[in-house]
Amino acid sequence: MMARALPRRPEIRLSELGFGAAQGGNLYRTTTDEEFASAVDAAWEAGVRYFDSAPHYGLGLSERRLGAALRHRPRDEYVVSTKVGRLLVPSPENAHLRDSDGFDVPATHRRVWDFSRDGVLRSIEASLGRTGLDRIDVVYLHDPDDHWEQAAHEAVPALIELRDQGVVGAIGAGMNQSAMLARFVRETDVDVMMCAGRYTLLEQGAVADLLPAAESRGVGVVIAGVYNSGLLSRDRPPADAVYNYQQAPAELIERARRIAAVCETYGVTLPQAALAFVRRQPAVVSTVVGVRTEEQVVETLRRSGVVVPEELWDELAAAGLLAAPPGRHSAVTPD
């Protein structure tokens, strides 16, 4: 597994493939402790050293499981990222209900938006407690779409303080849009951005804002949502494919199928091309893929290891199926 250092924080090196732990929080359905532990074991054996979680994922369950799975690993050999912005407030009166935010867990807590300085400090303290870690390597502001003022002027300064103290290693934001991420890059002192779904084989909106800003400021970019919530995750997208967590529009399914058809002529599947495409962008330091089981880890690693012919990108661009020609990475170094 190759790794890349964050340009502004070279001591933090992310494996080119990251382990997305939302499924460890029972995203959509139950994941057992054994399934999650086996998935982490398989990823570790393959050289994955970057693991991403958040309090939001299963009301803290993902963080607890991830901390337990990594507890006996050498601490300096892996990178963990988590997020701030949603405080978990106990709600015992709802403990008999199930979480209504997409995770199959009891609704023992409710999420409260809070990008204040105090909210950031409380969130980090809680995440350290749940994971059992002595520090958090990377902290992202989690979906601050409707909270720019507080996030930029209270949360970011608080994270900078924690970074200066060594409690966290690098800071940034994670969102399902690229425009505000670019604004954080231009206007605040951040190190790394997580962009979900806006730079993929299907759509490249981040080319217009985030990616050039990140390259010019030396900010790393982590790509999440590389399959656009599932639309690019199968060799041939089905009619009920999901895009942006909802039923995919017919025109996007048709576009994805056209891309898949071109890929097939080069002996490459749609998900293999999706993973290969984003890694070619110079600002991209890692790609985080959500996995639930050991089998999913193995399949993701197999897809990631496929060499895609250069001519494929040219043909997709010529067919109007690729909005921007992919860039090329500078050299990566072994982990």
PDB file of C-alpha atoms in Angstrom, residues 67-230:
ATOM      1  CA  GLY A  67     -10.894   2.269  18.868  1.00  0.00           C
ATOM      2  CA  ALA A  68     -11.293  -1.311  20.060  1.00  0.00           C
ATOM      3  CA  ALA A  69     -10.103  -2.760  16.738  1.00  0.00           C
ATOM      4  CA  LEU A  70      -6.969  -0.586  16.711  1.00  0.00           C
ATOM      5  CA  ARG A  71      -6.175  -0.690  20.415  1.00  0.00           C
ATOM      6  CA  HIS A  72      -3.407  -3.241  20.159  1.00  0.00           C
ATOM      7  CA  ARG A  73      -1.832  -1.845  16.989  1.00  0.00           C
ATOM      8  CA  PRO A  74       1.312   0.303  17.150  1.00  0.00           C
ATOM      9  CA  ARG A  75      -0.073   3.824  17.597  1.00  0.00           C
ATOM     10  CA  ASP A  76       2.451   5.539  15.339  1.00  0.00           C
ATOM     11  CA  GLU A  77       1.636   3.213  12.440  1.00  0.00           C
ATOM     12  CA  TYR A  78      -1.899   4.373  11.693  1.00  0.00           C
ATOM     13  CA  VAL A  79      -3.908   7.555  11.166  1.00  0.00           C
ATOM     14  CA  VAL A  80      -7.419   8.071  12.533  1.00  0.00           C
ATOM     15  CA  SER A  81      -9.735  10.878  11.512  1.00  0.00           C
ATOM     16  CA  THR A  82     -12.994  11.835  13.142  1.00  0.00           C
ATOM     17  CA  LYS A  83     -15.304  14.843  12.971  1.00  0.00           C
ATOM     18  CA  VAL A  84     -16.852  17.633  15.009  1.00  0.00           C
ATOM     19  CA  GLY A  85     -20.058  19.618  14.654  1.00  0.00           C
ATOM     20  CA  ARG A  86     -22.662  17.168  15.922  1.00  0.00           C
ATOM     21  CA  LEU A  87     -22.663  16.779  19.688  1.00  0.00           C
ATOM     22  CA  LEU A  88     -24.261  13.619  21.076  1.00  0.00           C
ATOM     23  CA  VAL A  89     -26.687  14.515  23.871  1.00  0.00           C
ATOM     24  CA  PRO A  90     -28.228  11.705  25.971  1.00  0.00           C
ATOM     25  CA  SER A  91     -31.940  11.115  25.315  1.00  0.00           C
ATOM     26  CA  PRO A  92     -32.898   8.170  27.544  1.00  0.00           C
ATOM     27  CA  GLU A  93     -36.576   8.877  26.912  1.00  0.00           C
ATOM     28  CA  ASN A  94     -36.030   7.660  23.322  1.00  0.00           C
ATOM     29  CA  ALA A  95     -33.860   4.646  24.097  1.00  0.00           C
ATOM     30  CA  HIS A  96     -36.694   2.293  23.149  1.00  0.00           C
ATOM     31  CA  LEU A  97     -36.755   3.768  19.631  1.00  0.00           C
ATOM     32  CA  ARG A  98     -34.333   3.291  16.720  1.00  0.00           C
ATOM     33  CA  ASP A  99     -32.137   6.091  15.405  1.00  0.00           C
ATOM     34  CA  SER A 100     -33.926   8.031  12.672  1.00  0.00           C
ATOM     35  CA  ASP A 101     -30.767   9.185  10.860  1.00  0.00           C
ATOM     36  CA  GLY A 102     -29.971   6.036   8.902  1.00  0.00           C
ATOM     37  CA  PHE A 103     -28.168   3.977  11.541  1.00  0.00           C
ATOM     38  CA  ASP A 104     -29.604   0.789  13.045  1.00  0.00           C
ATOM     39  CA  VAL A 105     -28.906   1.649  16.688  1.00  0.00           C
ATOM     40  CA  PRO A 106     -31.080   2.593  19.691  1.00  0.00           C
ATOM     41  CA  ALA A 107     -31.870   6.311  19.834  1.00  0.00           C
ATOM     42  CA  THR A 108     -30.084   6.723  23.171  1.00  0.00           C
ATOM     43  CA  HIS A 109     -28.673  10.093  22.090  1.00  0.00           C
ATOM     44  CA  ARG A 110     -29.727  12.944  19.850  1.00  0.00           C
ATOM     45  CA  ARG A 111     -27.442  14.955  17.576  1.00  0.00           C
ATOM     46  CA  VAL A 112     -27.128  18.679  18.251  1.00  0.00           C
ATOM     47  CA  TRP A 113     -25.392  20.951  15.749  1.00  0.00           C
ATOM     48  CA  ASP A 114     -22.608  22.865  17.504  1.00  0.00           C
ATOM     49  CA  PHE A 115     -19.560  24.442  15.861  1.00  0.00           C
ATOM     50  CA  SER A 116     -18.775  26.673  18.841  1.00  0.00           C
ATOM     51  CA  ARG A 117     -15.397  26.551  20.568  1.00  0.00           C
ATOM     52  CA  ASP A 118     -16.946  24.784  23.552  1.00  0.00           C
ATOM     53  CA  GLY A 119     -18.759  22.385  21.246  1.00  0.00           C
ATOM     54  CA  VAL A 120     -15.518  21.465  19.468  1.00  0.00           C
ATOM     55  CA  LEU A 121     -13.679  20.878  22.755  1.00  0.00           C
ATOM     56  CA  ARG A 122     -16.507  18.748  24.131  1.00  0.00           C
ATOM     57  CA  SER A 123     -16.731  16.747  20.902  1.00  0.00           C
ATOM     58  CA  ILE A 124     -12.996  16.000  20.801  1.00  0.00           C
ATOM     59  CA  GLU A 125     -12.979  15.005  24.473  1.00  0.00           C
ATOM     60  CA  ALA A 126     -15.894  12.638  23.858  1.00  0.00           C
ATOM     61  CA  SER A 127     -14.262  11.137  20.765  1.00  0.00           C
ATOM     62  CA  LEU A 128     -11.030  10.530  22.681  1.00  0.00           C
ATOM     63  CA  GLY A 129     -13.072   8.758  25.330  1.00  0.00           C
ATOM     64  CA  ARG A 130     -14.982   6.590  22.873  1.00  0.00           C
ATOM     65  CA  THR A 131     -11.934   5.593  20.832  1.00  0.00           C
ATOM     66  CA  GLY A 132      -9.528   5.298  23.749  1.00  0.00           C
ATOM     67  CA  LEU A 133      -6.898   7.126  21.703  1.00  0.00           C
ATOM     68  CA  ASP A 134      -4.369   9.561  23.147  1.00  0.00           C
ATOM     69  CA  ARG A 135      -4.777  11.920  20.183  1.00  0.00           C
ATOM     70  CA  ILE A 136      -6.809  12.345  17.006  1.00  0.00           C
ATOM     71  CA  ASP A 137      -4.643  12.552  13.894  1.00  0.00           C
ATOM     72  CA  VAL A 138      -7.119  14.388  11.647  1.00  0.00           C
ATOM     73  CA  VAL A 139     -10.275  16.283  12.628  1.00  0.00           C
ATOM     74  CA  TYR A 140     -12.841  17.451  10.082  1.00  0.00           C
ATOM     75  CA  LEU A 141     -15.705  19.883  10.549  1.00  0.00           C
ATOM     76  CA  HIS A 142     -18.640  17.620   9.663  1.00  0.00           C
ATOM     77  CA  ASP A 143     -21.122  19.044   7.142  1.00  0.00           C
ATOM     78  CA  PRO A 144     -20.968  22.731   8.191  1.00  0.00           C
ATOM     79  CA  ASP A 145     -23.086  23.730   5.156  1.00  0.00           C
ATOM     80  CA  ASP A 146     -25.513  25.877   7.167  1.00  0.00           C
ATOM     81  CA  HIS A 147     -22.988  27.007   9.774  1.00  0.00           C
ATOM     82  CA  TRP A 148     -20.248  28.893   7.917  1.00  0.00           C
ATOM     83  CA  GLU A 149     -19.878  31.795  10.361  1.00  0.00           C
ATOM     84  CA  GLN A 150     -19.582  29.690  13.487  1.00  0.00           C
ATOM     85  CA  ALA A 151     -17.534  26.980  11.811  1.00  0.00           C
ATOM     86  CA  ALA A 152     -15.018  29.383  10.264  1.00  0.00           C
ATOM     87  CA  HIS A 153     -14.738  31.835  13.153  1.00  0.00           C
ATOM     88  CA  GLU A 154     -15.138  29.592  16.210  1.00  0.00           C
ATOM     89  CA  ALA A 155     -14.564  25.947  15.278  1.00  0.00           C
ATOM     90  CA  VAL A 156     -11.482  26.438  13.104  1.00  0.00           C
ATOM     91  CA  PRO A 157      -9.648  28.618  15.681  1.00  0.00           C
ATOM     92  CA  ALA A 158     -10.477  26.029  18.370  1.00  0.00           C
ATOM     93  CA  LEU A 159      -9.061  23.254  16.200  1.00  0.00           C
ATOM     94  CA  ILE A 160      -5.946  25.324  15.519  1.00  0.00           C
ATOM     95  CA  GLU A 161      -5.426  25.603  19.290  1.00  0.00           C
ATOM     96  CA  LEU A 162      -5.742  21.837  19.661  1.00  0.00           C
ATOM     97  CA  ARG A 163      -3.378  21.319  16.729  1.00  0.00           C
ATOM     98  CA  ASP A 164      -0.820  23.627  18.338  1.00  0.00           C
ATOM     99  CA  GLN A 165      -1.160  21.639  21.572  1.00  0.00           C
ATOM    100  CA  GLY A 166      -0.661  18.308  19.789  1.00  0.00           C
ATOM    101  CA  VAL A 167      -4.108  16.989  20.722  1.00  0.00           C
ATOM    102  CA  VAL A 168      -4.926  16.779  17.016  1.00  0.00           C
ATOM    103  CA  GLY A 169      -2.513  16.528  14.108  1.00  0.00           C
ATOM    104  CA  ALA A 170      -4.289  18.096  11.138  1.00  0.00           C
ATOM    105  CA  ILE A 171      -7.578  19.893  10.614  1.00  0.00           C
ATOM    106  CA  GLY A 172     -10.067  20.486   7.824  1.00  0.00           C
ATOM    107  CA  ALA A 173     -13.679  19.947   6.805  1.00  0.00           C
ATOM    108  CA  GLY A 174     -15.693  17.134   5.261  1.00  0.00           C
ATOM    109  CA  MET A 175     -18.722  17.879   3.088  1.00  0.00           C
ATOM    110  CA  ASN A 176     -20.885  16.697   0.207  1.00  0.00           C
ATOM    111  CA  GLN A 177     -20.173  19.918  -1.685  1.00  0.00           C
ATOM    112  CA  SER A 178     -16.955  21.461  -2.981  1.00  0.00           C
ATOM    113  CA  ALA A 179     -17.649  25.217  -3.040  1.00  0.00           C
ATOM    114  CA  MET A 180     -17.570  25.740   0.723  1.00  0.00           C
ATOM    115  CA  LEU A 181     -14.601  23.408   1.061  1.00  0.00           C
ATOM    116  CA  ALA A 182     -12.760  25.669  -1.355  1.00  0.00           C
ATOM    117  CA  ARG A 183     -13.742  28.669   0.748  1.00  0.00           C
ATOM    118  CA  PHE A 184     -12.279  27.026   3.860  1.00  0.00           C
ATOM    119  CA  VAL A 185      -9.054  26.429   1.923  1.00  0.00           C
ATOM    120  CA  ARG A 186      -8.856  30.032   0.747  1.00  0.00           C
ATOM    121  CA  GLU A 187      -9.878  31.757   3.985  1.00  0.00           C
ATOM    122  CA  THR A 188      -8.746  29.557   6.900  1.00  0.00           C
ATOM    123  CA  ASP A 189      -5.632  27.722   8.078  1.00  0.00           C
ATOM    124  CA  VAL A 190      -6.595  24.135   7.230  1.00  0.00           C
ATOM    125  CA  ASP A 191      -4.511  21.115   6.219  1.00  0.00           C
ATOM    126  CA  VAL A 192      -6.826  18.623   4.502  1.00  0.00           C
ATOM    127  CA  MET A 193     -10.336  18.513   3.040  1.00  0.00           C
ATOM    128  CA  MET A 194     -12.659  15.524   2.671  1.00  0.00           C
ATOM    129  CA  CYS A 195     -14.827  15.873  -0.435  1.00  0.00           C
ATOM    130  CA  ALA A 196     -17.678  13.370  -0.771  1.00  0.00           C
ATOM    131  CA  GLY A 197     -19.204  12.720  -4.178  1.00  0.00           C
ATOM    132  CA  ARG A 198     -18.156  15.905  -5.969  1.00  0.00           C
ATOM    133  CA  TYR A 199     -15.049  14.533  -7.645  1.00  0.00           C
ATOM    134  CA  THR A 200     -15.846  11.154  -9.159  1.00  0.00           C
ATOM    135  CA  LEU A 201     -15.865   9.405 -12.499  1.00  0.00           C
ATOM    136  CA  LEU A 202     -19.475  10.572 -12.853  1.00  0.00           C
ATOM    137  CA  GLU A 203     -19.077  14.227 -11.895  1.00  0.00           C
ATOM    138  CA  GLN A 204     -16.101  16.534 -11.456  1.00  0.00           C
ATOM    139  CA  GLY A 205     -17.519  19.727  -9.967  1.00  0.00           C
ATOM    140  CA  ALA A 206     -14.578  20.077  -7.579  1.00  0.00           C
ATOM    141  CA  VAL A 207     -12.328  20.814 -10.563  1.00  0.00           C
ATOM    142  CA  ALA A 208     -13.841  24.303 -10.710  1.00  0.00           C
ATOM    143  CA  ASP A 209     -13.136  25.288  -7.095  1.00  0.00           C
ATOM    144  CA  LEU A 210     -11.739  22.929  -4.465  1.00  0.00           C
ATOM    145  CA  LEU A 211      -8.978  21.168  -6.384  1.00  0.00           C
ATOM    146  CA  PRO A 212      -7.216  24.247  -7.789  1.00  0.00           C
ATOM    147  CA  ALA A 213      -7.515  26.013  -4.431  1.00  0.00           C
ATOM    148  CA  ALA A 214      -6.076  22.992  -2.619  1.00  0.00           C
ATOM    149  CA  GLU A 215      -3.170  22.664  -5.056  1.00  0.00           C
ATOM    150  CA  SER A 216      -2.302  26.342  -4.806  1.00  0.00           C
ATOM    151  CA  ARG A 217      -2.405  26.354  -0.984  1.00  0.00           C
ATOM    152  CA  GLY A 218      -0.756  22.969  -0.410  1.00  0.00           C
ATOM    153  CA  VAL A 219      -3.868  21.451   1.161  1.00  0.00           C
ATOM    154  CA  GLY A 220      -4.460  17.731   0.765  1.00  0.00           C
ATOM    155  CA  VAL A 221      -7.781  16.358  -0.479  1.00  0.00           C
ATOM    156  CA  VAL A 222      -9.352  13.084   0.641  1.00  0.00           C
ATOM    157  CA  ILE A 223     -12.021  11.744  -1.697  1.00  0.00           C
ATOM    158  CA  ALA A 224     -15.046   9.992  -0.203  1.00  0.00           C
ATOM    159  CA  GLY A 225     -18.230   8.878  -1.923  1.00  0.00           C
ATOM    160  CA  VAL A 226     -16.187   7.679  -4.875  1.00  0.00           C
ATOM    161  CA  TYR A 227     -19.134   5.542  -6.029  1.00  0.00           C
ATOM    162  CA  ASN A 228     -21.640   8.414  -5.701  1.00  0.00           C
ATOM    163  CA  SER A 229     -23.568   6.543  -2.982  1.00  0.00           C
ATOM    164  CA  GLY A 230     -23.672   3.343  -5.021  1.00  0.00           C
TER     165      GLY A 230
END
